[in-house]
Short mmCIF file of C-alpha atoms and ligand atoms in Angstrom, two decimals:
data_model
loop_
_atom_site.label_atom_id
_atom_site.label_comp_id
_atom_site.label_asym_id
_atom_site.label_seq_id
_atom_site.Cartn_x
_atom_site.Cartn_y
_atom_site.Cartn_z
CA MET A 1438 30.42 -20.44 -5.60
CA GLU A 1439 27.73 -17.78 -5.28
CA PHE A 1440 24.37 -19.15 -6.38
CA VAL A 1441 22.26 -16.07 -5.75
CA SER A 1442 22.25 -13.31 -8.37
CA LYS A 1443 23.54 -9.85 -7.53
CA ARG A 1444 20.07 -8.61 -8.43
CA VAL A 1445 18.46 -10.58 -5.62
CA GLN A 1446 21.35 -10.09 -3.22
CA SER A 1447 20.78 -6.36 -3.45
CA LEU A 1448 17.07 -6.67 -2.56
CA ALA A 1449 15.83 -6.12 0.98
CA VAL A 1450 13.40 -8.60 2.50
CA SER A 1451 9.86 -7.17 2.73
CA GLN A 1452 9.79 -5.93 6.34
CA THR A 1453 5.99 -5.91 6.53
CA LEU A 1454 5.84 -9.58 5.61
CA ALA A 1455 8.92 -10.44 7.70
CA MET A 1456 7.53 -8.83 10.84
CA SER A 1457 4.20 -10.57 10.34
CA GLN A 1458 5.99 -13.90 9.89
CA LYS A 1459 7.98 -13.30 13.06
CA SER A 1460 4.83 -12.56 15.02
CA SER A 1461 3.13 -15.74 13.67
CA GLU A 1462 6.16 -17.78 14.77
CA LEU A 1463 6.06 -16.27 18.26
CA ARG A 1464 2.34 -16.96 18.45
CA ALA A 1465 2.89 -20.57 17.34
CA SER A 1466 5.41 -20.95 20.17
CA GLY A 1467 2.71 -19.95 22.65
CA VAL A 1468 3.34 -16.21 23.06
CA ASP A 1469 0.19 -14.08 22.99
CA VAL A 1470 1.30 -11.62 20.29
CA ILE A 1471 -0.98 -8.94 18.89
CA ASN A 1472 -0.06 -8.44 15.27
CA LEU A 1473 -0.31 -4.82 14.13
CA SER A 1474 2.43 -5.31 11.54
CA VAL A 1475 0.97 -6.51 8.28
CA GLY A 1476 -1.59 -4.31 6.59
CA GLU A 1477 -4.62 -6.28 5.58
CA PRO A 1478 -8.32 -6.00 6.38
CA ASP A 1479 -9.36 -8.41 9.15
CA PHE A 1480 -12.81 -8.87 7.56
CA ASN A 1481 -13.82 -11.96 5.61
CA THR A 1482 -14.43 -11.57 1.89
CA PRO A 1483 -18.14 -10.69 1.38
CA ALA A 1484 -20.43 -13.66 0.72
CA HIS A 1485 -21.59 -12.70 -2.78
CA ILE A 1486 -17.95 -12.57 -3.92
CA LYS A 1487 -17.21 -16.00 -2.48
CA GLU A 1488 -20.35 -17.36 -4.18
CA ALA A 1489 -19.11 -16.06 -7.54
CA ALA A 1490 -15.83 -17.92 -7.05
CA LYS A 1491 -17.67 -21.14 -6.20
CA ARG A 1492 -19.79 -20.73 -9.33
CA ALA A 1493 -16.66 -20.15 -11.40
CA ILE A 1494 -15.26 -23.48 -10.25
CA ASP A 1495 -18.51 -25.28 -11.14
CA ASP A 1496 -18.64 -23.49 -14.49
CA ASN A 1497 -15.13 -24.75 -15.28
CA PHE A 1498 -13.21 -21.51 -15.26
CA SER A 1499 -10.19 -23.73 -14.92
CA PHE A 1500 -8.30 -22.94 -18.12
CA TYR A 1501 -5.63 -20.33 -18.79
CA SER A 1502 -7.20 -16.89 -18.92
CA PRO A 1503 -6.06 -14.28 -21.44
CA VAL A 1504 -2.77 -12.76 -20.19
CA PRO A 1505 -4.25 -9.32 -19.35
CA GLY A 1506 -7.34 -10.90 -17.75
CA TYR A 1507 -10.83 -11.93 -18.87
CA LEU A 1508 -12.46 -9.33 -21.07
CA SER A 1509 -15.51 -9.32 -18.75
CA LEU A 1510 -13.32 -8.40 -15.75
CA ARG A 1511 -11.44 -5.74 -17.69
CA GLN A 1512 -14.79 -4.31 -18.82
CA ALA A 1513 -15.98 -4.29 -15.19
CA ILE A 1514 -12.80 -2.39 -14.25
CA VAL A 1515 -13.31 0.07 -17.12
CA ASP A 1516 -16.88 0.64 -15.85
CA LYS A 1517 -15.61 1.11 -12.28
CA LEU A 1518 -13.03 3.67 -13.41
CA SER A 1519 -15.71 5.53 -15.32
CA ARG A 1520 -18.40 5.34 -12.63
CA GLU A 1521 -16.26 6.11 -9.59
CA ASN A 1522 -13.40 8.15 -10.98
CA GLY A 1523 -14.78 9.72 -14.16
CA LEU A 1524 -11.96 8.17 -16.23
CA SER A 1525 -12.28 6.82 -19.74
CA PHE A 1526 -10.25 3.73 -20.43
CA THR A 1527 -10.94 0.77 -22.71
CA PRO A 1528 -10.32 -2.91 -21.90
CA ALA A 1529 -7.13 -2.71 -23.99
CA ASP A 1530 -5.70 -0.32 -21.38
CA ILE A 1531 -6.19 -2.69 -18.44
CA VAL A 1532 -3.85 -5.49 -17.36
CA VAL A 1533 -4.91 -7.63 -14.42
CA GLY A 1534 -2.12 -9.23 -12.41
CA ASN A 1535 -1.43 -11.06 -9.15
CA GLY A 1536 -2.36 -8.20 -6.88
CA ALA A 1537 -1.52 -4.53 -7.08
CA LYS A 1538 1.99 -5.61 -6.15
CA GLN A 1539 2.57 -7.38 -9.45
CA ALA A 1540 0.75 -4.63 -11.33
CA LEU A 1541 3.18 -2.07 -9.87
CA CYS A 1542 6.25 -4.17 -10.53
CA ASN A 1543 5.05 -4.89 -14.07
CA VAL A 1544 4.71 -1.20 -14.87
CA ILE A 1545 8.09 -0.33 -13.38
CA LEU A 1546 9.85 -3.16 -15.24
CA ALA A 1547 8.03 -2.25 -18.45
CA THR A 1548 8.94 1.46 -18.37
CA VAL A 1549 12.10 2.11 -16.32
CA ASN A 1550 15.49 1.73 -18.01
CA PRO A 1551 18.73 1.13 -16.10
CA GLY A 1552 19.87 4.40 -14.58
CA ASP A 1553 16.49 6.10 -14.89
CA GLU A 1554 15.36 8.05 -11.85
CA VAL A 1555 12.08 7.37 -10.10
CA ILE A 1556 10.89 10.04 -7.68
CA ILE A 1557 9.28 8.52 -4.59
CA PRO A 1558 7.77 10.71 -1.86
CA THR A 1559 8.60 9.20 1.52
CA PRO A 1560 7.53 7.67 3.86
CA ALA A 1561 6.76 5.12 1.14
CA TRP A 1562 5.54 1.56 1.03
CA VAL A 1563 8.31 -1.01 1.49
CA SER A 1564 8.29 -2.48 -2.00
CA TYR A 1565 8.62 0.63 -4.19
CA VAL A 1566 12.37 1.13 -3.79
CA GLU A 1567 13.02 -2.59 -4.20
CA MET A 1568 10.97 -2.77 -7.40
CA VAL A 1569 12.91 0.16 -8.83
CA LYS A 1570 16.10 -1.68 -7.91
CA LEU A 1571 14.89 -4.73 -9.85
CA ALA A 1572 14.52 -2.50 -12.90
CA GLU A 1573 18.04 -1.15 -12.24
CA GLY A 1574 16.55 2.31 -11.83
CA ARG A 1575 17.50 4.82 -9.15
CA SER A 1576 15.04 5.90 -6.48
CA VAL A 1577 15.08 9.60 -5.68
CA LEU A 1578 13.45 9.95 -2.28
CA VAL A 1579 11.57 13.12 -1.39
CA PRO A 1580 10.89 13.19 2.34
CA ALA A 1581 7.83 14.65 4.05
CA GLY A 1582 7.54 14.35 7.83
CA ILE A 1583 4.65 14.45 10.23
CA GLU A 1584 4.85 18.26 10.43
CA SER A 1585 3.73 18.49 6.78
CA ASP A 1586 1.14 15.71 7.19
CA PHE A 1587 3.56 13.50 5.23
CA LYS A 1588 2.79 15.27 1.94
CA ILE A 1589 5.37 16.69 -0.42
CA THR A 1590 5.11 20.21 -1.83
CA PRO A 1591 5.26 21.19 -5.52
CA ALA A 1592 8.60 22.90 -4.82
CA GLN A 1593 10.04 19.65 -3.43
CA LEU A 1594 8.81 17.77 -6.48
CA GLU A 1595 10.32 20.29 -8.87
CA ALA A 1596 13.65 20.25 -7.03
CA ALA A 1597 13.85 16.47 -7.40
CA ILE A 1598 13.31 16.47 -11.18
CA THR A 1599 16.39 16.02 -13.37
CA PRO A 1600 16.86 15.17 -17.06
CA ARG A 1601 17.03 11.51 -15.97
CA THR A 1602 13.65 11.51 -14.24
CA ARG A 1603 11.48 8.80 -15.74
CA MET A 1604 8.67 8.47 -13.24
CA LEU A 1605 6.89 9.84 -10.20
CA LEU A 1606 5.53 7.03 -8.00
CA ILE A 1607 2.97 8.33 -5.56
CA CYS A 1608 0.48 6.68 -3.20
CA SER A 1609 -2.69 8.32 -1.85
CA PRO A 1610 -4.28 7.38 0.52
CA SER A 1611 -0.82 6.47 1.69
CA ASN A 1612 0.70 3.38 3.15
CA PRO A 1613 2.31 3.86 5.72
CA THR A 1614 1.01 7.30 6.77
CA GLY A 1615 -2.70 7.33 5.90
CA SER A 1616 -2.34 10.79 4.37
CA VAL A 1617 -4.67 11.69 1.53
CA TYR A 1618 -3.76 14.40 -0.99
CA THR A 1619 -6.65 16.77 -1.70
CA ARG A 1620 -7.61 17.66 -5.26
CA GLU A 1621 -5.96 21.07 -4.81
CA GLU A 1622 -2.72 19.50 -3.56
CA LEU A 1623 -2.68 17.08 -6.49
CA GLN A 1624 -3.44 19.93 -8.89
CA ALA A 1625 -0.39 21.79 -7.58
CA LEU A 1626 1.82 18.74 -8.22
CA VAL A 1627 0.25 18.30 -11.66
CA ASP A 1628 1.07 21.94 -12.47
CA VAL A 1629 4.74 21.04 -11.99
CA LEU A 1630 4.46 17.78 -13.95
CA ALA A 1631 2.78 19.60 -16.85
CA LYS A 1632 6.14 21.24 -17.54
CA TYR A 1633 7.88 17.88 -17.91
CA PRO A 1634 5.96 15.87 -20.52
CA ASP A 1635 8.33 12.88 -20.45
CA ILE A 1636 7.66 11.92 -16.84
CA ILE A 1637 5.33 8.95 -16.31
CA VAL A 1638 3.06 9.26 -13.27
CA LEU A 1639 2.44 5.98 -11.47
CA ALA A 1640 -0.43 6.46 -9.02
CA ASP A 1641 -0.98 3.73 -6.45
CA GLU A 1642 -4.66 4.10 -5.52
CA ILE A 1643 -5.11 0.75 -3.77
CA TYR A 1644 -6.49 2.47 -0.63
CA GLU A 1645 -9.00 4.57 -2.60
CA HIS A 1646 -11.98 3.23 -0.69
CA ILE A 1647 -10.46 3.43 2.76
CA ASN A 1648 -10.74 7.17 2.87
CA TYR A 1649 -12.42 9.25 5.58
CA THR A 1650 -12.40 12.59 3.78
CA GLY A 1651 -15.56 11.88 1.78
CA THR A 1652 -13.88 12.64 -1.55
CA PHE A 1653 -11.24 10.91 -3.60
CA THR A 1654 -9.45 12.39 -6.57
CA SER A 1655 -7.70 10.02 -8.93
CA LEU A 1656 -4.49 11.30 -10.50
CA GLY A 1657 -5.91 9.90 -13.72
CA SER A 1658 -8.45 12.73 -13.81
CA PHE A 1659 -6.01 15.54 -14.66
CA GLU A 1660 -6.04 16.44 -18.34
CA ALA A 1661 -2.47 17.84 -18.28
CA ILE A 1662 -0.93 14.41 -17.52
CA ALA A 1663 -3.64 12.15 -18.92
CA GLY A 1664 -1.61 10.42 -21.65
CA ARG A 1665 1.16 9.37 -19.25
CA THR A 1666 -0.57 8.45 -16.03
CA VAL A 1667 -0.85 4.84 -14.91
CA ILE A 1668 -3.37 3.93 -12.22
CA ILE A 1669 -2.80 0.99 -9.90
CA ASN A 1670 -5.70 -0.47 -7.99
CA GLY A 1671 -7.22 -3.81 -7.04
CA VAL A 1672 -9.59 -5.70 -4.79
CA SER A 1673 -7.27 -6.56 -1.87
CA LYS A 1674 -8.11 -3.68 0.43
CA ALA A 1675 -11.54 -2.42 -0.65
CA TYR A 1676 -13.16 -5.87 -0.71
CA ALA A 1677 -11.05 -7.67 1.93
CA MET A 1678 -9.51 -9.95 -0.72
CA THR A 1679 -5.77 -9.88 0.01
CA GLY A 1680 -5.32 -13.62 -0.49
CA TRP A 1681 -7.14 -13.73 -3.82
CA ARG A 1682 -4.32 -11.80 -5.50
CA ILE A 1683 -6.07 -9.58 -8.02
CA GLY A 1684 -4.88 -6.08 -8.89
CA TYR A 1685 -4.51 -4.15 -12.11
CA CYS A 1686 -2.94 -1.28 -13.96
CA ALA A 1687 -4.95 1.11 -16.12
CA ALA A 1688 -2.47 2.68 -18.51
CA PRO A 1689 -1.96 4.36 -21.86
CA THR A 1690 -2.43 1.51 -24.37
CA ALA A 1691 1.26 1.27 -25.31
CA ILE A 1692 2.27 0.76 -21.67
CA ALA A 1693 -0.56 -1.74 -21.13
CA LYS A 1694 0.67 -3.71 -24.15
CA ALA A 1695 4.23 -3.74 -22.83
CA VAL A 1696 3.01 -4.87 -19.40
CA SER A 1697 0.99 -7.66 -20.99
CA LYS A 1698 4.02 -8.82 -23.00
CA LEU A 1699 6.10 -8.95 -19.83
CA GLN A 1700 3.44 -10.72 -17.78
CA GLY A 1701 2.92 -13.22 -20.62
CA GLN A 1702 6.49 -14.38 -20.13
CA TYR A 1703 6.64 -14.71 -16.41
CA THR A 1704 3.26 -15.35 -14.80
CA SER A 1705 0.52 -15.48 -17.53
CA GLY A 1706 -3.01 -14.42 -16.63
CA ALA A 1707 -3.93 -14.25 -12.93
CA SER A 1708 -5.98 -17.02 -11.27
CA SER A 1709 -9.16 -17.68 -13.27
CA ILE A 1710 -11.29 -18.24 -10.15
CA ALA A 1711 -10.01 -15.11 -8.42
CA GLN A 1712 -10.72 -13.06 -11.55
CA LYS A 1713 -14.35 -14.17 -11.52
CA ALA A 1714 -14.54 -13.25 -7.83
CA ALA A 1715 -13.05 -9.82 -8.56
CA GLU A 1716 -15.59 -9.29 -11.34
CA ALA A 1717 -18.37 -9.94 -8.81
CA ALA A 1718 -16.73 -7.44 -6.45
CA TYR A 1719 -16.81 -4.69 -9.09
CA THR A 1720 -20.26 -5.43 -10.47
CA GLY A 1721 -22.06 -6.40 -7.25
CA PRO A 1722 -23.43 -4.35 -4.35
CA GLN A 1723 -20.98 -1.89 -2.85
CA ASP A 1724 -22.42 -1.60 0.70
CA CYS A 1725 -19.70 -3.91 2.02
CA VAL A 1726 -17.04 -1.39 0.98
CA HIS A 1727 -18.75 1.44 2.87
CA GLU A 1728 -19.37 -0.73 5.94
CA MET A 1729 -15.72 -1.75 6.17
CA CYS A 1730 -14.58 1.83 5.68
CA ALA A 1731 -16.88 2.97 8.51
CA ALA A 1732 -15.37 0.31 10.80
CA PHE A 1733 -11.83 1.43 9.92
CA ARG A 1734 -12.76 5.02 10.63
CA ARG A 1735 -14.04 4.14 14.09
CA ARG A 1736 -10.82 2.26 14.80
CA ARG A 1737 -8.79 5.18 13.48
CA ASP A 1738 -10.43 7.43 16.05
CA LEU A 1739 -9.72 4.90 18.78
CA VAL A 1740 -6.00 4.41 17.97
CA VAL A 1741 -5.39 8.12 17.49
CA GLU A 1742 -6.89 8.77 20.92
CA LEU A 1743 -4.95 5.97 22.63
CA ALA A 1744 -1.62 6.54 20.88
CA SER A 1745 -1.75 10.29 21.60
CA GLN A 1746 -1.65 9.45 25.31
CA ILE A 1747 1.70 7.67 25.02
CA PRO A 1748 4.50 9.96 26.21
CA GLY A 1749 7.12 10.45 23.50
CA PHE A 1750 4.78 9.63 20.60
CA LYS A 1751 3.82 12.37 18.17
CA VAL A 1752 0.63 11.41 16.34
CA ASN A 1753 -1.34 12.99 13.49
CA GLU A 1754 -4.81 12.10 12.30
CA PRO A 1755 -4.59 9.83 9.24
CA LYS A 1756 -7.32 10.53 6.69
CA GLY A 1757 -7.31 7.14 5.01
CA ALA A 1758 -5.84 3.61 4.72
CA PHE A 1759 -5.56 1.74 8.04
CA TYR A 1760 -2.21 2.78 9.42
CA LEU A 1761 -0.98 5.07 12.16
CA PHE A 1762 2.57 6.35 11.79
CA PRO A 1763 3.66 8.01 15.03
CA GLU A 1764 6.94 9.86 15.31
CA VAL A 1765 8.79 8.24 18.21
CA SER A 1766 12.00 10.22 18.60
CA GLY A 1767 10.81 11.26 22.08
CA VAL A 1768 11.35 7.67 23.20
CA LEU A 1769 14.70 7.06 21.51
CA GLY A 1770 17.86 7.11 23.61
CA LYS A 1771 16.07 5.64 26.62
CA ARG A 1772 17.12 2.39 28.27
CA PHE A 1773 15.57 -0.89 29.25
CA GLY A 1774 18.05 -2.36 31.73
CA ASP A 1775 21.40 -2.10 29.95
CA LYS A 1776 19.81 -2.04 26.51
CA VAL A 1777 19.56 1.31 24.75
CA ILE A 1778 16.58 1.92 22.46
CA ALA A 1779 18.60 3.92 19.96
CA THR A 1780 16.51 3.58 16.80
CA SER A 1781 12.92 3.04 15.75
CA GLY A 1782 14.03 -0.47 14.75
CA ASP A 1783 15.17 -1.10 18.34
CA LEU A 1784 11.81 0.20 19.53
CA ALA A 1785 9.82 -2.10 17.19
CA MET A 1786 11.90 -5.05 18.44
CA TYR A 1787 11.46 -3.99 22.09
CA LEU A 1788 7.68 -3.73 21.62
CA LEU A 1789 7.60 -7.18 20.07
CA GLU A 1790 9.73 -8.77 22.78
CA GLN A 1791 8.44 -6.93 25.86
CA ALA A 1792 4.89 -5.87 24.96
CA HIS A 1793 4.25 -8.71 22.51
CA VAL A 1794 2.91 -6.26 19.96
CA ALA A 1795 4.20 -6.49 16.38
CA THR A 1796 4.66 -3.17 14.56
CA VAL A 1797 6.96 -2.19 11.68
CA ASP A 1798 10.06 0.02 11.92
CA GLY A 1799 9.61 3.27 9.98
CA ALA A 1800 13.03 2.67 8.40
CA ALA A 1801 11.36 0.00 6.24
CA PHE A 1802 9.37 2.88 4.72
CA CYS A 1803 12.46 5.09 4.32
CA ALA A 1804 11.44 6.98 7.46
CA PRO A 1805 13.52 6.07 10.50
CA GLY A 1806 12.26 7.66 13.72
CA TYR A 1807 8.71 6.43 13.15
CA ILE A 1808 6.89 3.14 13.62
CA ARG A 1809 3.85 1.84 11.78
CA PHE A 1810 0.77 0.27 13.33
CA SER A 1811 -1.92 -1.32 11.23
CA TYR A 1812 -5.25 -0.77 12.95
CA ALA A 1813 -7.11 -3.30 10.76
CA THR A 1814 -7.96 -5.42 13.76
CA SER A 1815 -10.65 -5.56 16.47
CA ASP A 1816 -11.27 -2.76 18.97
CA ASP A 1817 -10.37 -5.16 21.77
CA ASN A 1818 -7.03 -5.99 20.17
CA LEU A 1819 -6.32 -2.32 19.63
CA ARG A 1820 -7.13 -1.37 23.22
CA GLU A 1821 -5.02 -4.20 24.57
CA ALA A 1822 -2.11 -3.51 22.19
CA LEU A 1823 -1.99 0.22 22.94
CA SER A 1824 -2.22 -0.45 26.66
CA ARG A 1825 0.70 -2.91 26.46
CA ILE A 1826 2.73 -0.41 24.47
CA ARG A 1827 2.04 2.37 27.00
CA HIS A 1828 3.20 0.14 29.84
CA ALA A 1829 6.31 -1.01 27.97
CA ILE A 1830 7.27 2.58 27.17
CA ALA A 1831 6.70 3.60 30.79
CA GLN A 1832 9.35 1.08 31.83
CA LEU A 1833 12.03 2.82 29.76
CA GLN A 1834 14.41 5.09 31.63
N1 PMP B 3313 0.41 -0.81 -2.74
C1 PMP B 3313 0.33 -0.54 -1.43
C2 PMP B 3313 0.58 0.87 -1.00
C3 PMP B 3313 0.04 -1.53 -0.50
O1 PMP B 3313 -0.02 -1.24 0.79
C4 PMP B 3313 -0.16 -2.84 -0.95
C5 PMP B 3313 -0.48 -3.90 0.07
N2 PMP B 3313 0.35 -4.95 0.09
C6 PMP B 3313 -0.06 -3.08 -2.32
C7 PMP B 3313 0.23 -2.06 -3.18
C8 PMP B 3313 -0.22 -4.46 -2.89
O2 PMP B 3313 -1.52 -4.92 -2.78
P1 PMP B 3313 -1.95 -6.34 -3.34
O3 PMP B 3313 -2.35 -7.15 -2.16
O4 PMP B 3313 -3.11 -6.07 -4.25
O5 PMP B 3313 -0.80 -6.92 -4.07
N1 LIG B 3314 0.41 -3.76 2.08
C1 LIG B 3314 0.53 -4.54 3.25
C2 LIG B 3314 1.51 -3.91 4.20
O1 LIG B 3314 2.10 -2.92 3.90
C3 LIG B 3314 0.76 -5.98 2.98
C4 LIG B 3314 2.14 -6.54 3.07
C5 LIG B 3314 2.95 -6.28 1.85
O2 LIG B 3314 2.55 -6.75 0.78
O3 LIG B 3314 3.94 -5.59 2.01
O4 LIG B 3314 1.65 -4.39 5.29
#
């Protein structure tokens, strides 16, 4: 008797979460592991946001919230999208869910039919392909390597489009590469999309505020695709609130309604307390966002410098998010004793076991031959981790 559905059997386990779990287990068993696997800010949630949550408890925000979220939070999100991105949405276009993760999955489940194709530039975040699988869609991967700064070209996009294309799912600043598309680069992709009015554009902008270029262009700001672009964002990364689980989609009203219907059947509104905290994040002072971004930038410079010194690693300079995605093929094929490090997965495992540094295999992001480091940790941890990695690599023959 098989108890598990084919749907779930076909899903991969989230490698980012799995690697983080593995490193926590090793740490619990007494091994001094440095965890550069999971991507989450190491900062505490700012005090004024925590205060808002405490107030919400005392003010009895303990009842079911409306499925798409409190009107006051949705209004705060509408104001944020207008103020920071120049976009005009109404509260009816916003659905708040349990993190950007649920917001993404909601939109995919609400719009993708079985057999529909979803174009995903790769390297891509671990969960995109799996979410498309849940919707019984087909992911069409469009690869971009380190030599093109991990960004796809308009010609690549156009070549991937077929009559079955339902959606383009794109992330900038990117997890796992840190690449940020410029306005001009986005415009060139939009010029292609303008010719195909049935394609929905799903823009994951969760790393908007961890961006070292000084400018951010939302895909929602292009007139040519305005009626079919869905923005995903949330408080996890910008406000160091990963555990609070608040993210949202901003979508054409018909899609927002469909998302709300879906969410109403399987999770209801997100946590009432966390919503009030998120509202404080959007309406309160924004200095914390800039301070955290400045810290990430300093760490970016540090890891780029240290990782560039590792023989066999090819490194570019990420412009946003908090990940470094070195190409490691120069190390592959080498041996540690009688063990061959044949793949980037073998390398990630070797670094965990020998250097006690947890990273993630690029294959989890549809990009074998790379590994991902999250540099959202202290300078001391980063120095120590990179030094351990350099020594472990030096032992390979
Ligand atoms: N998109 C990307 C690219 C991410 O890296 C993450 C982080 N897990 C998410 C979405 C989901 O974020 P959240 O914590 O808001 O669910
Ligand atoms: N976005 C983070 C990461 O990529 C969190 C883990 C996850 O949700 O996958 O590591």
